[in-house]
Amino acid sequence: MSNELRVAVVGAGRMGFDHIKRIESDRIKGARVVAVVDINEEVAQRAVEGIEDVKIYTDFHKAIESKGVDAVLIATPGFLHAPVLMPAIEAGLPVLCEKPLTPDSASSWEIVQAEVEADKKLVQVGFMRRFDGGYRTIRAAVESGLSGELLQLECEHINPDVPESYTGRNLIDDTVVHEFDGVRFLTGEEIKTVRALHGKKSKYATGELQDPAKVIMETESGILVTVNTHVTSQYGYSVTTKAIFEDNHLSVGNDLVNSSFEPRFVDAYDQEVQAWVDAALKGEQTGPSAWDGYAAAACCEAGLAALESGEAVAVELNEKPDLYK
Ligand code: ISE
């Protein structure tokens, strides 16, 4: 590999567009976009305006097979991730895959199996909060033990609004999926059970969407987590976490209300992409792995069952392969 990572971006919609601009900005070192794939050629053309020497494809196979591509960034809708992940893993290409890894745990497990077969971790999942300064401060406090044991996490995940097509399912697999991964990252533990409650519904929540809602989780050691989610808040985008330690409380994100997730997490996205580029240039993988994507998918399944039943639902995980230990 050269000393510059030649990236193919698959999916040039909202996140793909954002990542293309990021990689081409001077905030990211050591990478450039050489190919953009989108079934809608116009969307791809718009995303590469002003970028030189970039090829447009409507078929991702052609981009992956092209000799001039070192790595793949996937930003299509989740249900289209697996068909790109599989050939990319087979070709031994490092991948940054936007969340979710895939829409369910069975298909995510197939990605894990593909990496186990290749005997190489190639996939970083786009759980950008792991690169957020506030999250890292809490994680460092957990690791150092200086504030005593972590006992509880109180999280808030507020969106101003969501597309009309947003379903009850999306509340879990598009919104709370970030907390599932975030909790696993902050605590270093698996989530054992998930409960989901909703009471009075907002007039802004259309169809079967239950909003606001409260998701409650318990980790292996008994750390209790509450997530208040309100995706039709009208007032702004806000993600906060309060970590309750034996000897201290740590709060992050409280003073940040943005219009959407891109400005709120711009630094985290930059760090995430830079970490991916640096690792890929060294032939390594860093950040949330395919295993983490699989575990988050399993948590989503428990969350969806919990939303339906109102009961606590156990998270079912296969045994972790050695590759991820
Ligand atoms: C969105 O789909 C995302 O993935 C964002 O990261 C998240 O913060 C937002 O709430 C979701 O709607």
Tab-separated table of C-alpha atoms and ligand atoms in Angstrom:
chain	number	residue	atom	x	y	z
A	1	MET	CA	0.000	0.000	0.000
A	2	SER	CA	1.183	3.525	-0.754
A	3	ASN	CA	1.515	6.124	2.007
A	4	GLU	CA	-1.833	7.566	0.974
A	5	LEU	CA	-4.988	5.494	1.454
A	6	ARG	CA	-7.057	5.445	-1.748
A	7	VAL	CA	-10.652	5.249	-0.577
A	8	ALA	CA	-13.803	4.131	-2.391
A	9	VAL	CA	-16.931	5.574	-0.761
A	10	VAL	CA	-20.049	3.476	-1.343
A	11	GLY	CA	-23.218	5.535	-0.864
A	12	ALA	CA	-23.039	9.289	-1.449
A	13	GLY	CA	-26.161	10.322	0.488
A	14	ARG	CA	-26.127	12.199	3.803
A	15	MET	CA	-23.278	10.415	5.638
A	16	GLY	CA	-21.392	9.443	2.478
A	17	PHE	CA	-21.393	13.063	1.319
A	18	ASP	CA	-20.212	14.188	4.760
A	19	HIS	CA	-17.359	11.657	4.813
A	20	ILE	CA	-16.261	12.486	1.258
A	21	LYS	CA	-15.938	16.171	2.209
A	22	ARG	CA	-14.153	15.220	5.425
A	23	ILE	CA	-11.562	13.004	3.703
A	24	GLU	CA	-10.953	15.688	1.093
A	25	SER	CA	-10.605	18.425	3.739
A	26	ASP	CA	-7.265	19.176	5.376
A	27	ARG	CA	-8.618	17.795	8.678
A	28	ILE	CA	-7.839	14.244	7.504
A	29	LYS	CA	-4.255	13.280	6.645
A	30	GLY	CA	-3.092	10.335	4.572
A	31	ALA	CA	-6.193	9.572	2.510
A	32	ARG	CA	-8.037	10.658	-0.577
A	33	VAL	CA	-11.288	9.671	-2.276
A	34	VAL	CA	-10.568	7.909	-5.579
A	35	ALA	CA	-13.982	6.352	-6.231
A	36	VAL	CA	-17.585	7.091	-5.325
A	37	VAL	CA	-20.337	4.534	-5.826
A	38	ASP	CA	-24.029	5.315	-5.841
A	39	ILE	CA	-26.902	3.789	-7.781
A	40	ASN	CA	-27.928	7.374	-8.449
A	41	GLU	CA	-25.144	8.811	-10.593
A	42	GLU	CA	-26.332	12.379	-10.026
A	43	VAL	CA	-25.994	11.976	-6.271
A	44	ALA	CA	-22.437	10.721	-6.762
A	45	GLN	CA	-21.606	13.585	-9.156
A	46	ARG	CA	-22.856	16.150	-6.644
A	47	ALA	CA	-20.720	14.620	-3.892
A	48	VAL	CA	-17.491	14.804	-5.893
A	49	GLU	CA	-17.855	18.345	-7.178
A	50	GLY	CA	-14.453	20.043	-6.961
A	51	ILE	CA	-12.569	16.779	-6.365
A	52	GLU	CA	-10.017	15.757	-8.960
A	53	ASP	CA	-9.159	12.270	-10.195
A	54	VAL	CA	-12.176	10.514	-8.768
A	55	LYS	CA	-14.121	7.804	-10.585
A	56	ILE	CA	-17.887	7.418	-10.357
A	57	TYR	CA	-19.419	3.950	-10.332
A	58	THR	CA	-22.973	2.695	-10.066
A	59	ASP	CA	-21.798	-0.864	-9.336
A	60	PHE	CA	-19.710	-1.295	-6.181
A	61	HIS	CA	-18.147	-4.547	-7.462
A	62	LYS	CA	-16.340	-2.557	-10.135
A	63	ALA	CA	-14.917	-0.149	-7.550
A	64	ILE	CA	-13.814	-2.933	-5.214
A	65	GLU	CA	-12.221	-4.887	-8.052
A	66	SER	CA	-10.429	-1.827	-9.379
A	67	LYS	CA	-6.711	-2.057	-8.685
A	68	GLY	CA	-6.561	1.576	-7.578
A	69	VAL	CA	-8.608	1.164	-4.382
A	70	ASP	CA	-6.999	0.402	-0.981
A	71	ALA	CA	-10.005	0.732	1.337
A	72	VAL	CA	-13.790	1.025	1.361
A	73	LEU	CA	-16.064	3.353	3.318
A	74	ILE	CA	-19.681	2.132	3.363
A	75	ALA	CA	-22.413	4.716	3.903
A	76	THR	CA	-25.410	3.122	2.212
A	77	PRO	CA	-28.568	2.288	4.191
A	78	GLY	CA	-27.914	-0.582	6.625
A	79	PHE	CA	-29.692	-3.290	4.649
A	80	LEU	CA	-27.200	-2.738	1.804
A	81	HIS	CA	-24.069	-3.117	3.952
A	82	ALA	CA	-23.589	-6.904	3.823
A	83	PRO	CA	-23.419	-7.168	0.004
A	84	VAL	CA	-20.517	-4.672	0.025
A	85	LEU	CA	-18.843	-5.947	3.211
A	86	MET	CA	-18.535	-9.523	1.988
A	87	PRO	CA	-16.550	-8.888	-1.237
A	88	ALA	CA	-14.476	-6.207	0.512
A	89	ILE	CA	-13.466	-8.687	3.238
A	90	GLU	CA	-12.769	-11.311	0.588
A	91	ALA	CA	-10.528	-8.843	-1.225
A	92	GLY	CA	-8.710	-8.120	2.075
A	93	LEU	CA	-9.664	-4.424	2.017
A	94	PRO	CA	-10.001	-2.391	5.233
A	95	VAL	CA	-13.560	-1.129	5.669
A	96	LEU	CA	-15.161	1.702	7.623
A	97	CYS	CA	-18.837	0.720	7.747
A	98	GLU	CA	-21.440	3.175	8.983
A	99	LYS	CA	-23.760	1.841	11.679
A	100	PRO	CA	-25.546	-0.516	11.832
A	101	LEU	CA	-23.088	-3.188	10.694
A	102	THR	CA	-26.127	-5.006	9.270
A	103	PRO	CA	-29.813	-4.836	10.273
A	104	ASP	CA	-29.901	-8.005	12.434
A	105	SER	CA	-27.632	-10.187	14.510
A	106	ALA	CA	-27.787	-13.222	12.176
A	107	SER	CA	-26.414	-11.255	9.220
A	108	SER	CA	-23.895	-9.454	11.470
A	109	TRP	CA	-22.689	-12.840	12.684
A	110	GLU	CA	-21.997	-13.775	9.044
A	111	ILE	CA	-19.675	-10.761	8.814
A	112	VAL	CA	-17.913	-11.871	12.001
A	113	GLN	CA	-17.572	-15.373	10.509
A	114	ALA	CA	-16.152	-13.959	7.266
A	115	GLU	CA	-13.439	-12.150	9.234
A	116	VAL	CA	-12.728	-15.258	11.315
A	117	GLU	CA	-12.309	-17.222	8.086
A	118	ALA	CA	-9.990	-14.547	6.682
A	119	ASP	CA	-8.247	-14.615	10.101
A	120	LYS	CA	-8.075	-10.827	10.004
A	121	LYS	CA	-10.071	-7.960	11.430
A	122	LEU	CA	-10.788	-5.612	8.552
A	123	VAL	CA	-13.984	-3.829	9.586
A	124	GLN	CA	-14.359	-0.729	11.757
A	125	VAL	CA	-18.006	0.086	12.531
A	126	GLY	CA	-19.002	3.768	12.483
A	127	PHE	CA	-19.902	4.106	16.146
A	128	MET	CA	-18.338	7.563	16.285
A	129	ARG	CA	-19.138	8.236	19.937
A	130	ARG	CA	-16.166	6.080	20.916
A	131	PHE	CA	-14.051	8.942	19.514
A	132	ASP	CA	-15.934	11.737	21.328
A	133	GLY	CA	-13.872	13.619	23.936
A	134	GLY	CA	-16.601	13.407	26.594
A	135	TYR	CA	-17.103	9.690	26.125
A	136	ARG	CA	-13.348	9.140	26.313
A	137	THR	CA	-13.187	11.090	29.585
A	138	ILE	CA	-15.772	8.769	31.144
A	139	ARG	CA	-14.038	5.683	29.762
A	140	ALA	CA	-10.695	6.887	31.161
A	141	ALA	CA	-12.304	7.353	34.600
A	142	VAL	CA	-13.704	3.810	34.447
A	143	GLU	CA	-10.301	2.425	33.457
A	144	SER	CA	-8.313	4.362	36.068
A	145	GLY	CA	-10.720	3.519	38.898
A	146	LEU	CA	-9.847	6.908	40.475
A	147	SER	CA	-13.524	7.762	41.023
A	148	GLY	CA	-14.349	4.324	42.390
A	149	GLU	CA	-16.595	1.889	40.563
A	150	LEU	CA	-19.046	3.013	37.915
A	151	LEU	CA	-22.554	2.356	39.259
A	152	GLN	CA	-25.037	3.933	36.862
A	153	LEU	CA	-25.264	5.773	33.532
A	154	GLU	CA	-28.029	8.237	32.733
A	155	CYS	CA	-28.198	8.993	29.014
A	156	GLU	CA	-30.263	11.306	26.868
A	157	HIS	CA	-30.601	11.059	23.100
A	158	ILE	CA	-32.715	13.868	21.674
A	159	ASN	CA	-33.401	14.603	18.001
A	160	PRO	CA	-35.349	17.615	16.722
A	161	ASP	CA	-37.286	15.386	14.327
A	162	VAL	CA	-37.016	12.265	12.207
A	163	PRO	CA	-38.167	11.397	8.691
A	164	GLU	CA	-41.849	10.506	8.321
A	165	SER	CA	-40.813	6.972	7.416
A	166	TYR	CA	-39.247	6.526	10.888
A	167	THR	CA	-40.716	3.479	12.642
A	168	GLY	CA	-40.807	2.129	16.169
A	169	ARG	CA	-38.050	-0.234	15.059
A	170	ASN	CA	-35.826	2.697	14.050
A	171	LEU	CA	-36.138	4.164	17.519
A	172	ILE	CA	-34.117	1.172	18.670
A	173	ASP	CA	-31.925	0.252	15.680
A	174	ASP	CA	-31.162	3.779	14.479
A	175	THR	CA	-31.233	5.842	17.684
A	176	VAL	CA	-30.657	3.712	20.802
A	177	VAL	CA	-28.151	1.542	18.883
A	178	HIS	CA	-25.620	4.292	19.681
A	179	GLU	CA	-26.269	3.896	23.407
A	180	PHE	CA	-25.978	0.110	23.137
A	181	ASP	CA	-22.512	0.504	21.689
A	182	GLY	CA	-21.694	3.476	23.925
A	183	VAL	CA	-22.580	1.547	27.080
A	184	ARG	CA	-20.466	-1.438	25.978
A	185	PHE	CA	-17.570	0.956	25.297
A	186	LEU	CA	-17.876	2.961	28.523
A	187	THR	CA	-18.327	-0.008	30.835
A	188	GLY	CA	-16.180	-2.557	28.985
A	189	GLU	CA	-19.000	-5.030	29.689
A	190	GLU	CA	-21.700	-6.766	27.725
A	191	ILE	CA	-25.318	-5.703	28.235
A	192	LYS	CA	-27.316	-8.483	29.886
A	193	THR	CA	-30.916	-7.258	29.749
A	194	VAL	CA	-32.930	-4.513	28.052
A	195	ARG	CA	-36.304	-3.023	28.988
A	196	ALA	CA	-38.202	-0.374	27.036
A	197	LEU	CA	-41.034	1.791	28.305
A	198	HIS	CA	-43.203	4.381	26.677
A	199	GLY	CA	-46.035	6.326	28.178
A	200	LYS	CA	-47.844	9.297	26.770
A	201	LYS	CA	-47.083	9.770	23.084
A	202	SER	CA	-46.136	13.112	21.526
A	203	LYS	CA	-48.433	14.583	18.886
A	204	TYR	CA	-45.320	14.789	16.670
A	205	ALA	CA	-44.798	11.010	16.721
A	206	THR	CA	-46.582	9.642	13.679
A	207	GLY	CA	-47.723	6.075	12.945
A	208	GLU	CA	-46.438	3.350	15.248
A	209	LEU	CA	-43.524	5.463	16.516
A	210	GLN	CA	-43.695	5.654	20.321
A	211	ASP	CA	-41.966	8.848	21.319
A	212	PRO	CA	-40.616	9.714	23.852
A	213	ALA	CA	-39.414	6.408	25.269
A	214	LYS	CA	-37.156	5.135	28.012
A	215	VAL	CA	-34.769	2.230	27.580
A	216	ILE	CA	-33.278	0.562	30.653
A	217	MET	CA	-30.307	-1.789	30.527
A	218	GLU	CA	-28.273	-3.775	32.963
A	219	THR	CA	-24.683	-4.832	32.297
A	220	GLU	CA	-22.869	-7.994	33.382
A	221	SER	CA	-21.715	-6.503	36.697
A	222	GLY	CA	-25.084	-4.856	37.368
A	223	ILE	CA	-24.389	-1.293	36.160
A	224	LEU	CA	-27.816	0.237	35.602
A	225	VAL	CA	-28.326	2.394	32.487
A	226	THR	CA	-31.297	4.569	31.604
A	227	VAL	CA	-31.712	6.180	28.186
A	228	ASN	CA	-34.306	8.879	27.660
A	229	THR	CA	-34.956	9.209	23.994
A	230	HIS	CA	-37.110	11.845	22.357
A	231	VAL	CA	-36.680	11.925	18.602
A	232	THR	CA	-39.407	14.454	17.813
A	233	SER	CA	-38.386	17.047	20.419
A	234	GLN	CA	-38.624	19.997	17.984
A	235	TYR	CA	-35.975	21.895	19.928
A	236	GLY	CA	-32.655	20.431	18.792
A	237	TYR	CA	-30.148	17.605	18.833
A	238	SER	CA	-28.649	16.744	22.177
A	239	VAL	CA	-26.745	13.719	23.459
A	240	THR	CA	-25.757	13.691	27.121
A	241	THR	CA	-24.388	11.103	29.514
A	242	LYS	CA	-24.073	11.288	33.283
A	243	ALA	CA	-21.802	8.692	34.827
A	244	ILE	CA	-22.426	7.988	38.498
A	245	PHE	CA	-19.300	6.647	40.198
A	246	GLU	CA	-18.909	5.705	43.862
A	247	ASP	CA	-16.801	8.811	44.521
A	248	ASN	CA	-17.805	11.249	41.793
A	249	HIS	CA	-20.308	12.144	39.071
A	250	LEU	CA	-19.183	12.992	35.542
A	251	SER	CA	-21.507	14.653	33.018
A	252	VAL	CA	-20.788	15.135	29.330
A	253	GLY	CA	-22.583	16.926	26.525
A	254	ASN	CA	-24.865	19.027	28.745
A	255	ASP	CA	-24.074	22.407	27.240
A	256	LEU	CA	-24.362	21.184	23.641
A	257	VAL	CA	-27.601	21.606	21.724
A	258	ASN	CA	-27.106	21.423	17.950
A	259	SER	CA	-29.311	21.268	14.904
A	260	SER	CA	-28.286	17.671	14.131
A	261	PHE	CA	-25.683	14.989	14.745
A	262	GLU	CA	-23.132	16.188	12.164
A	263	PRO	CA	-22.127	19.389	14.006
A	264	ARG	CA	-22.503	17.750	17.448
A	265	PHE	CA	-20.082	14.967	16.587
A	266	VAL	CA	-17.895	16.613	13.948
A	267	ASP	CA	-14.714	16.112	16.008
A	268	ALA	CA	-15.658	12.521	16.803
A	269	TYR	CA	-16.236	11.775	13.102
A	270	ASP	CA	-12.883	13.355	12.240
A	271	GLN	CA	-11.082	11.290	14.896
A	272	GLU	CA	-12.927	8.155	13.800
A	273	VAL	CA	-11.943	8.548	10.146
A	274	GLN	CA	-8.350	9.534	10.983
A	275	ALA	CA	-7.978	6.506	13.274
A	276	TRP	CA	-9.306	4.286	10.484
A	277	VAL	CA	-6.915	5.766	7.905
A	278	ASP	CA	-3.891	5.491	10.221
A	279	ALA	CA	-4.685	1.880	11.117
A	280	ALA	CA	-5.421	0.882	7.509
A	281	LEU	CA	-2.110	2.329	6.303
A	282	LYS	CA	-0.368	0.086	8.865
A	283	GLY	CA	-2.448	-2.953	7.859
A	284	GLU	CA	-4.250	-2.851	11.207
A	285	GLN	CA	-7.817	-2.508	12.517
A	286	THR	CA	-8.887	-0.170	15.305
A	287	GLY	CA	-12.070	1.066	16.988
A	288	PRO	CA	-15.390	-0.787	17.095
A	289	SER	CA	-15.019	-4.155	15.369
A	290	ALA	CA	-17.403	-6.475	13.539
A	291	TRP	CA	-17.912	-8.198	16.913
A	292	ASP	CA	-19.072	-4.869	18.365
A	293	GLY	CA	-21.421	-4.418	15.415
A	294	TYR	CA	-22.801	-7.903	16.015
A	295	ALA	CA	-23.238	-7.295	19.761
A	296	ALA	CA	-25.060	-4.013	19.085
A	297	ALA	CA	-27.386	-5.826	16.658
A	298	ALA	CA	-28.139	-8.431	19.346
A	299	CYS	CA	-28.919	-5.619	21.826
A	300	CYS	CA	-31.269	-4.055	19.255
A	301	GLU	CA	-33.129	-7.346	18.927
A	302	ALA	CA	-33.562	-7.515	22.699
A	303	GLY	CA	-34.660	-3.847	22.679
A	304	LEU	CA	-37.281	-4.472	20.010
A	305	ALA	CA	-38.666	-7.490	21.867
A	306	ALA	CA	-38.701	-5.399	25.052
A	307	LEU	CA	-40.533	-2.555	23.332
A	308	GLU	CA	-43.200	-5.010	22.284
A	309	SER	CA	-43.566	-6.931	25.549
A	310	GLY	CA	-42.773	-4.262	28.146
A	311	GLU	CA	-40.690	-6.978	29.879
A	312	ALA	CA	-36.946	-7.226	30.502
A	313	VAL	CA	-35.402	-9.213	27.629
A	314	ALA	CA	-32.022	-10.972	27.825
A	315	VAL	CA	-29.395	-10.186	25.163
A	316	GLU	CA	-28.365	-13.416	23.407
A	317	LEU	CA	-24.757	-13.517	22.178
A	318	ASN	CA	-22.755	-16.289	20.513
A	319	GLU	CA	-19.379	-17.063	21.997
A	320	LYS	CA	-16.800	-14.399	21.154
A	321	PRO	CA	-14.274	-15.729	18.607
A	322	ASP	CA	-10.587	-15.571	19.653
A	323	LEU	CA	-9.916	-13.024	16.898
A	324	TYR	CA	-11.763	-10.394	18.990
A	325	LYS	CA	-10.408	-11.270	22.461
B	1	ISE	C1	-28.903	9.005	13.193
B	1	ISE	O1	-29.390	8.051	12.339
B	1	ISE	C2	-27.540	8.676	13.589
B	1	ISE	O2	-26.992	7.659	13.307
B	1	ISE	C3	-26.930	9.633	14.496
B	1	ISE	O3	-25.631	9.329	14.772
B	1	ISE	C4	-27.758	9.651	15.737
B	1	ISE	O4	-27.168	10.435	16.709
B	1	ISE	C5	-29.137	10.143	15.380
B	1	ISE	O5	-29.896	10.304	16.520
B	1	ISE	C6	-29.765	9.153	14.420
B	1	ISE	O6	-31.041	9.591	14.058
